[in-house]
Structures are given as structure tokens and as C-alpha cells.
Short mmCIF file of C-alpha atoms and ligand atoms in Angstrom, two decimals:
data_model
loop_
_atom_site.label_atom_id
_atom_site.label_comp_id
_atom_site.label_asym_id
_atom_site.label_seq_id
_atom_site.Cartn_x
_atom_site.Cartn_y
_atom_site.Cartn_z
CA MET A 19 132.70 123.63 164.85
CA ASP A 20 130.99 124.93 162.20
CA ARG A 21 131.97 124.99 158.57
CA LYS A 22 134.28 128.21 158.91
CA THR A 23 136.52 126.43 161.08
CA PHE A 24 138.06 123.89 158.28
CA ILE A 25 140.46 125.06 155.56
CA LYS A 26 141.84 128.51 154.72
CA THR A 27 141.33 128.86 151.21
CA THR A 28 145.43 128.88 150.90
CA ALA A 29 145.40 125.04 150.98
CA MET A 30 145.09 125.50 146.92
CA ALA A 31 148.66 125.24 147.05
CA ALA A 32 149.33 122.47 149.38
CA ALA A 33 146.31 120.62 147.14
CA LEU A 34 148.83 121.23 144.01
CA THR A 35 151.40 119.63 145.48
CA GLY A 36 149.48 116.67 146.50
CA VAL A 37 148.65 115.48 143.06
CA GLY A 38 149.24 111.86 142.19
CA GLY A 39 151.07 110.65 145.35
CA LYS A 40 150.25 107.52 147.34
CA LEU A 41 147.75 107.62 150.31
CA SER A 42 150.48 108.74 152.87
CA ALA A 43 151.63 107.07 155.68
CA GLN A 44 148.73 107.77 158.37
CA GLY A 45 146.16 107.25 155.26
CA GLU A 46 143.19 105.06 156.14
CA ASP A 47 142.32 102.55 153.94
CA PRO A 48 139.13 103.94 152.24
CA LYS A 49 136.03 102.87 153.65
CA VAL A 50 132.79 103.25 151.55
CA VAL A 51 129.30 102.51 153.32
CA LYS A 52 126.54 101.42 151.77
CA ASN A 53 123.46 102.61 152.93
CA ASN A 54 121.90 105.69 154.01
CA PRO A 55 119.29 104.46 156.32
CA LYS A 56 118.20 108.23 156.98
CA SER A 57 117.41 108.71 153.57
CA LYS A 58 113.40 108.91 152.31
CA SER A 59 112.24 109.27 149.06
CA GLY A 60 109.68 111.33 147.62
CA LEU A 61 109.38 114.05 145.80
CA PRO A 62 109.58 117.19 145.49
CA ILE A 63 113.03 117.85 147.14
CA VAL A 64 115.50 120.28 147.22
CA ILE A 65 118.72 119.88 148.80
CA SER A 66 121.60 122.84 148.69
CA THR A 67 125.00 122.99 150.40
CA TRP A 68 125.81 124.90 153.66
CA ASN A 69 123.67 127.08 156.00
CA HIS A 70 122.87 129.43 153.55
CA GLY A 71 121.16 126.22 151.65
CA ILE A 72 118.25 127.16 154.16
CA ALA A 73 117.03 130.29 152.56
CA ALA A 74 117.85 129.25 148.85
CA ASN A 75 115.59 126.16 149.55
CA GLU A 76 112.72 128.15 150.79
CA ALA A 77 113.21 130.49 147.47
CA ALA A 78 113.03 127.15 145.40
CA TRP A 79 110.50 125.76 147.02
CA LYS A 80 108.43 128.78 146.69
CA VAL A 81 108.69 128.34 142.97
CA LEU A 82 107.87 124.77 142.98
CA SER A 83 104.57 125.51 145.26
CA GLU A 84 103.46 128.38 142.79
CA GLY A 85 103.69 125.73 139.57
CA GLY A 86 107.38 126.75 138.08
CA ASN A 87 109.66 123.89 137.36
CA ALA A 88 112.83 122.50 138.74
CA LEU A 89 114.55 124.63 136.16
CA ASP A 90 113.30 127.75 137.79
CA ALA A 91 113.40 126.87 141.43
CA ALA A 92 117.16 126.07 141.00
CA GLU A 93 117.83 129.43 139.47
CA ARG A 94 115.87 131.56 141.49
CA GLY A 95 117.12 129.44 145.01
CA VAL A 96 120.62 130.35 144.39
CA TRP A 97 119.37 134.00 143.83
CA ILE A 98 119.10 134.57 147.48
CA VAL A 99 122.77 133.67 148.25
CA GLU A 100 124.06 135.69 144.90
CA ALA A 101 122.33 138.78 146.02
CA ASP A 102 123.42 138.56 149.85
CA PRO A 103 126.12 141.18 150.24
CA ASN A 104 127.52 139.68 153.22
CA ASN A 105 127.89 136.05 151.77
CA THR A 106 131.63 135.97 150.97
CA SER A 107 131.53 133.09 149.23
CA VAL A 108 128.94 133.57 146.46
CA GLY A 109 128.18 136.37 144.31
CA LEU A 110 129.80 140.20 144.02
CA GLY A 111 129.86 140.55 148.34
CA GLY A 112 132.63 137.34 147.66
CA PHE A 113 136.27 137.50 148.71
CA PRO A 114 138.08 138.80 145.59
CA ASP A 115 141.38 136.89 144.12
CA ARG A 116 144.94 138.39 145.11
CA ASP A 117 144.73 141.66 143.02
CA GLY A 118 141.36 142.42 144.82
CA ILE A 119 138.94 141.43 141.77
CA VAL A 120 136.12 139.19 142.27
CA THR A 121 135.68 136.72 139.77
CA LEU A 122 132.59 134.27 139.42
CA ASP A 123 131.83 131.01 138.49
CA ALA A 124 128.55 129.37 137.88
CA SER A 125 126.93 126.01 136.26
CA ILE A 126 123.23 124.97 135.48
CA MET A 127 122.07 121.50 134.61
CA VAL A 128 118.77 119.96 133.63
CA ASP A 129 117.90 116.27 133.30
CA GLY A 130 117.99 115.88 129.82
CA GLY A 131 121.59 117.03 129.80
CA GLN A 132 121.51 121.24 128.91
CA ALA A 133 123.72 122.61 130.08
CA GLY A 134 125.29 126.12 130.73
CA SER A 135 127.77 127.83 132.59
CA VAL A 136 130.31 130.72 133.22
CA ALA A 137 133.31 131.46 134.52
CA PHE A 138 135.97 134.32 135.31
CA VAL A 139 133.52 137.01 135.00
CA GLN A 140 133.21 140.03 136.70
CA GLY A 141 130.19 142.60 137.78
CA ILE A 142 127.54 140.12 136.98
CA GLU A 143 125.34 140.14 140.04
CA HIS A 144 123.59 136.99 139.08
CA PRO A 145 126.22 134.87 137.08
CA ILE A 146 123.51 131.46 137.73
CA SER A 147 121.34 133.52 134.97
CA LEU A 148 123.89 134.06 132.52
CA ALA A 149 124.97 130.73 132.93
CA ARG A 150 121.02 129.84 132.17
CA ALA A 151 121.56 132.41 128.80
CA VAL A 152 124.38 130.28 127.78
CA MET A 153 122.62 127.15 128.17
CA GLU A 154 119.05 128.49 126.65
CA LYS A 155 120.31 130.88 124.08
CA THR A 156 123.65 130.14 122.57
CA PRO A 157 124.86 126.85 120.92
CA HIS A 158 127.15 126.18 123.36
CA VAL A 159 127.79 125.25 126.99
CA MET A 160 130.53 127.60 128.68
CA MET A 161 131.97 130.97 128.26
CA VAL A 162 134.10 132.71 130.33
CA GLY A 163 135.66 135.92 131.14
CA GLU A 164 135.01 139.22 128.95
CA GLY A 165 133.12 137.52 126.39
CA ALA A 166 130.48 136.36 128.77
CA GLU A 167 129.93 139.70 129.90
CA LEU A 168 129.58 141.07 126.30
CA PHE A 169 127.16 138.21 126.09
CA ALA A 170 125.12 139.76 129.20
CA GLU A 171 125.22 142.62 128.06
CA SER A 172 123.96 141.63 124.69
CA ILE A 173 120.78 139.92 126.47
CA GLY A 174 120.28 142.94 128.78
CA MET A 175 122.55 142.60 131.98
CA LYS A 176 124.01 145.07 133.63
CA ARG A 177 127.80 144.96 134.09
CA LEU A 178 128.90 146.06 137.49
CA LYS A 179 132.17 147.86 138.03
CA ASN A 180 134.43 145.79 140.91
CA LYS A 181 133.73 147.02 143.63
CA LEU A 182 134.64 145.35 147.33
CA THR A 183 132.12 145.42 150.03
CA PRO A 184 133.59 146.81 152.97
CA THR A 185 134.17 143.66 155.03
CA THR A 186 135.86 142.01 151.68
CA GLU A 187 137.79 145.21 151.37
CA LYS A 188 139.19 144.90 154.59
CA ALA A 189 139.72 141.24 154.55
CA TRP A 190 141.47 141.77 151.18
CA GLN A 191 143.71 144.68 152.95
CA GLU A 192 144.76 141.54 156.33
CA TRP A 193 145.49 139.22 153.10
CA LEU A 194 148.13 141.40 151.73
CA LYS A 195 150.32 141.99 154.71
CA GLU A 196 151.47 138.59 154.81
CA LYS A 197 150.18 137.10 151.33
CA ASN A 198 150.16 133.46 152.81
CA TYR A 199 149.68 130.59 150.98
CA LYS A 200 150.81 128.45 153.90
CA PRO A 201 147.84 126.00 154.67
CA ILE A 202 146.16 126.22 157.66
CA ILE A 203 143.83 123.12 158.01
CA ASN A 204 140.51 123.98 159.62
CA ILE A 205 139.80 127.70 158.67
CA GLU A 206 137.53 127.66 155.75
CA ASN A 207 135.95 130.91 154.01
CA HIS A 208 134.25 129.64 150.86
CA ASP A 209 131.16 128.10 150.85
CA THR A 210 129.85 127.71 147.11
CA ILE A 211 126.25 127.13 147.03
CA GLY A 212 125.28 123.47 145.16
CA LEU A 213 121.73 123.06 145.01
CA LEU A 214 119.39 120.61 143.41
CA VAL A 215 115.80 120.04 142.54
CA ILE A 216 113.47 117.44 141.66
CA ASP A 217 109.81 118.89 141.39
CA GLN A 218 106.47 116.80 141.58
CA ASP A 219 106.57 115.88 138.53
CA GLY A 220 110.32 114.30 138.63
CA ALA A 221 112.04 117.16 136.23
CA MET A 222 115.49 117.78 137.57
CA ALA A 223 117.69 120.57 137.79
CA GLY A 224 120.54 121.93 139.82
CA ALA A 225 122.96 125.40 140.01
CA CYS A 226 125.71 125.86 141.42
CA THR A 227 127.55 129.12 141.96
CA THR A 228 130.34 130.98 143.85
CA SER A 229 133.40 133.40 144.20
CA GLY A 230 135.86 130.07 144.37
CA LEU A 231 138.40 130.07 146.69
CA ALA A 232 139.32 133.61 148.47
CA TRP A 233 142.75 135.11 147.29
CA LYS A 234 143.31 132.89 144.37
CA MET A 235 145.14 133.71 141.46
CA HIS A 236 143.79 136.21 138.88
CA GLY A 237 142.01 133.55 136.16
CA ARG A 238 141.81 130.66 138.37
CA VAL A 239 138.53 128.85 137.84
CA GLY A 240 137.23 126.26 139.94
CA ASP A 241 134.86 123.10 139.88
CA SER A 242 131.81 124.93 140.15
CA PRO A 243 131.31 125.87 136.47
CA ILE A 244 132.70 122.84 135.10
CA ILE A 245 130.10 120.05 133.99
CA GLY A 246 130.42 116.89 135.76
CA ALA A 247 133.25 118.71 138.38
CA GLY A 248 130.91 121.04 140.37
CA LEU A 249 127.92 119.79 139.27
CA PHE A 250 126.25 117.00 137.32
CA VAL A 251 122.68 115.99 136.54
CA ASP A 252 121.37 113.10 134.55
CA GLY A 253 117.44 112.43 134.40
CA ASP A 254 117.75 109.07 134.10
CA VAL A 255 119.53 108.64 137.15
CA GLY A 256 120.11 111.68 139.35
CA ALA A 257 121.82 114.59 139.89
CA ALA A 258 125.06 115.46 142.13
CA THR A 259 127.30 118.86 143.35
CA CYS A 260 130.43 119.49 145.45
CA THR A 261 131.53 122.23 147.20
CA GLY A 262 135.40 122.58 148.76
CA LEU A 263 138.42 123.08 147.69
CA GLY A 264 138.05 122.90 143.43
CA GLU A 265 141.06 121.64 142.39
CA THR A 266 140.61 118.30 144.07
CA VAL A 267 137.04 118.14 142.88
CA LEU A 268 138.21 119.21 139.08
CA ARG A 269 140.69 116.32 139.61
CA THR A 270 138.23 113.21 139.76
CA LEU A 271 135.21 115.07 138.56
CA ALA A 272 133.57 113.99 141.84
CA SER A 273 129.70 115.16 140.71
CA HIS A 274 130.07 112.57 137.52
CA VAL A 275 131.38 110.45 139.69
CA ALA A 276 128.36 110.06 141.87
CA VAL A 277 125.89 110.12 139.32
CA GLU A 278 127.46 107.50 137.52
CA GLU A 279 127.37 105.22 140.83
CA MET A 280 124.08 105.97 141.26
CA ARG A 281 123.42 104.55 137.60
CA ARG A 282 125.40 101.28 138.54
CA GLY A 283 122.91 100.58 141.89
CA ALA A 284 124.30 102.69 144.55
CA THR A 285 122.75 104.50 146.98
CA PRO A 286 123.18 108.25 147.12
CA GLN A 287 124.54 107.94 149.95
CA SER A 288 127.31 105.58 148.97
CA ALA A 289 127.95 107.49 145.80
CA CYS A 290 128.69 110.43 147.62
CA GLU A 291 131.50 108.19 149.50
CA GLU A 292 132.86 107.00 146.40
CA ALA A 293 133.51 110.39 144.95
CA ILE A 294 135.17 111.22 148.45
CA THR A 295 137.01 107.81 148.87
CA ARG A 296 138.31 109.10 145.16
CA ILE A 297 139.36 112.25 145.98
CA VAL A 298 141.43 110.85 149.14
CA LYS A 299 142.91 107.97 147.46
CA LYS A 300 144.31 110.77 145.06
CA HIS A 301 145.38 113.10 147.19
CA PRO A 302 147.91 112.48 150.07
CA ASN A 303 147.43 115.73 151.60
CA PHE A 304 143.71 115.05 152.04
CA LYS A 305 143.60 115.89 155.92
CA ASP A 306 144.41 119.89 154.39
CA PHE A 307 141.38 120.69 152.74
CA GLN A 308 137.84 119.75 152.57
CA VAL A 309 134.88 118.62 150.03
CA GLY A 310 131.61 118.21 150.63
CA ILE A 311 129.06 116.67 148.13
CA LEU A 312 125.38 116.07 147.56
CA ALA A 313 123.53 113.47 145.37
CA VAL A 314 119.68 112.94 144.60
CA ASN A 315 118.55 109.72 142.80
CA LYS A 316 115.17 110.42 140.75
CA ASN A 317 113.12 108.61 143.53
CA GLY A 318 114.10 111.50 145.72
CA GLU A 319 116.66 109.69 148.05
CA HIS A 320 119.45 111.80 149.23
CA GLY A 321 122.96 111.34 150.52
CA ALA A 322 125.53 114.04 151.75
CA TYR A 323 129.31 113.10 152.83
CA GLY A 324 132.03 115.70 153.72
CA LEU A 325 135.74 114.74 153.53
CA HIS A 326 136.15 116.13 157.22
CA LYS A 327 133.62 116.97 160.12
CA GLY A 328 131.15 120.00 159.85
CA PHE A 329 130.02 119.93 156.09
CA ASN A 330 126.28 120.94 156.27
CA TYR A 331 123.40 121.19 153.98
CA ALA A 332 119.83 121.95 153.74
CA LEU A 333 117.29 119.18 152.91
CA TYR A 334 113.67 120.11 152.16
CA GLN A 335 111.63 117.38 151.72
CA ASP A 336 108.23 116.59 153.08
CA LYS A 337 107.53 120.31 154.05
CA LYS A 338 110.49 120.50 156.15
CA ASN A 339 113.33 122.25 155.79
CA GLU A 340 115.97 121.76 157.89
CA LEU A 341 119.64 122.06 157.90
CA ILE A 342 121.55 118.69 158.55
CA ASP A 343 125.36 117.66 159.30
CA ALA A 344 126.71 115.09 156.89
CA ASP A 345 128.90 112.49 157.77
CA SER A 346 132.44 112.29 157.26
CA TYR A 347 135.70 110.30 156.24
CA VAL A 348 137.63 111.68 158.73
CA LYS A 349 135.70 111.31 161.94
C1 SD4 B 414 136.18 126.43 144.34
N1 SD4 B 414 134.97 125.08 145.03
O1 SD4 B 414 136.21 127.43 143.38
C2 SD4 B 414 134.56 126.17 144.86
C3 SD4 B 414 134.76 126.97 146.30
C4 SD4 B 414 133.86 126.18 147.32
O2 SD4 B 414 133.16 125.84 149.35
O3 SD4 B 414 133.08 125.84 147.01
N2 SD4 B 414 133.66 126.32 148.69
O4 SD4 B 414 137.07 125.84 144.33
#
């Protein structure tokens, strides 16, 4: 089963109604595995979500091998995915919201705690670079909407008109016929790229960029641009990034949870499992949506865990770039 077979993005509605309840009758006791025997240590390491991570890792690795730092590698890595017009979940080729408008969210963070993010921006080819500019050129951490777009323009970035690709236009027209918000389990059409890098010198950076949930309400912002939700980096400990139904990650600040677990001594694998377990505990409807999380610690060990089967990730370590299926909570 590949990742497209997970959940329909409209599971958002179900996730909203599932807040605050108890585990459903059939809900299993959350289980936490303490070790990931497969994880090796070693720097540099580049790790990213889903199979588009392979190309992103390649680009990030190239930056590192040419002497670039972790931050450049993280930014350039996700560029590849943002610029791909055939990628319907990241960048301007992404599926639009209910009104046919593509709005983008992105965040970037480095080991010293510096962070930048943008949310609800339109017409920007590389929101990750705009997030980086917020971090480096402003006193702020987060900018949204038109203000962020005007800032982009002021630093020489182009603001393009909203224009769907033939694929996303067709998909939107199809969606409009039924405007169906009823969750359908196991059909996913959203795949954020979250990418974490630790370079040879131990410098750490992360990037997360997405067009968010397809057919979302205009104005909806997910977890990806929220520091601690879609991405968190702390050079003293490690880094984590999430993909999946953003509302559930927002409610639990899952990336922050994973980093704090590692701070308390958990392996990256155990930290990922704890973060997903928290999501399960807070969402009785956890069978209806997918979340995936990646974590690395400063030794270059990694962890990965999905709520459901089918979450995969790309790992570049030891000169090998491989796509790996993550273990999952629901087997
Ligand atoms: C969001 N987390 O906006 C993003 C979507 C995503 O894989 O990750 N898709 O909710």
C-alpha cells in the first residue's frame, strides 16, 4: 500500500469532531517501543518525508558535499519539491483550497533556536526561502498572508498570480461536484516535505513546506509553519518534523514532544512513538487519519513512525540514499 492510499484530506472534519474525547472502545493501549535497533549513528545525515524525499536528500547532500552548511542544505533540498509542478502537495503545483486558491505554509529552523515561517501565502515559488528571509532579515519569526507576500516582493521575490496546473484544475473541478467532506479512510492526497539535516560539523537545520490539505477552508493554516508542530530543532538535542493531518499535530505539538522526549534520554525512535501515541490518546478517531514523524538526535541516530502503515521516508547516511518504510502504530 503506498502513501496515496491513506486518508482523504477531508478527514479534517472528523479530526475536528474527535477532539478531547476518550479512546474509543476499540482503542488499543498506547504502546511505546524503547529502541530502534535499525538506527545507526553518524554524520552527516539528511532525512526527509515521503518518496519525494529521495530527490530532496540528493539536493541537500550535494550542498553539503560542496561545503555548504546544514541550513543551505535544508533550504535547497526542499526547493526541488517546491518547484515540481507535478507535486500536488507542496509548492504552487499543490491542490488548492475550496475556493480554488493555492495557499502555502513553510518553516525553517536551525540549531541555535533561530526560526522563520510563513503561512497562507499565495504566488510564492519558494515559501521556504521566504521563511528563511523572515528568520534572517526581520526581527520576527512568523509572517502570514499579504504582509508576507509584500515582504517577499520587497526583497526581490516574484509574486505570481494564482494559477492551477491542468492536473489541479481538473481535480478541483471534480471535487466541486460533490464538495464531499465525509472522511474516507485510506486515501491521502497531501504529502508535506519535512527535511532534517545535520552536517559533518554537527550543525543542524530543518525545513518543512506544504500546500497543506487539499480543499481546506480558505484561510486554514496547518502544522507545517508552526514551530514546534510541523518542525522543531534544538542543537542541544536533535530535531523532528511531521507530516499528515495538521490539526492533530497542532493540538499536540508533536515535533516539540519528540525533541523533548529525546532531551529526557529517549532514542529518536522512541521519541517518535511517544509523539504519535499522544496524538492517538487525544483523538478517538485516530483510525481515520494519518500522521508521520521523523526525528534525529545530535549523534545522527534517527527515528520514524507513522500512525498507519505506508508512511515512508528517505534517509541519506553513509553515502547511501534510501527510501524506508516506517513502522506504524496501527499495524
Ligand atoms: C497540513 N501537515 O497542512 C500538512 C499536510 C501534510 O502530508 O503534511 N501532508 O496539515
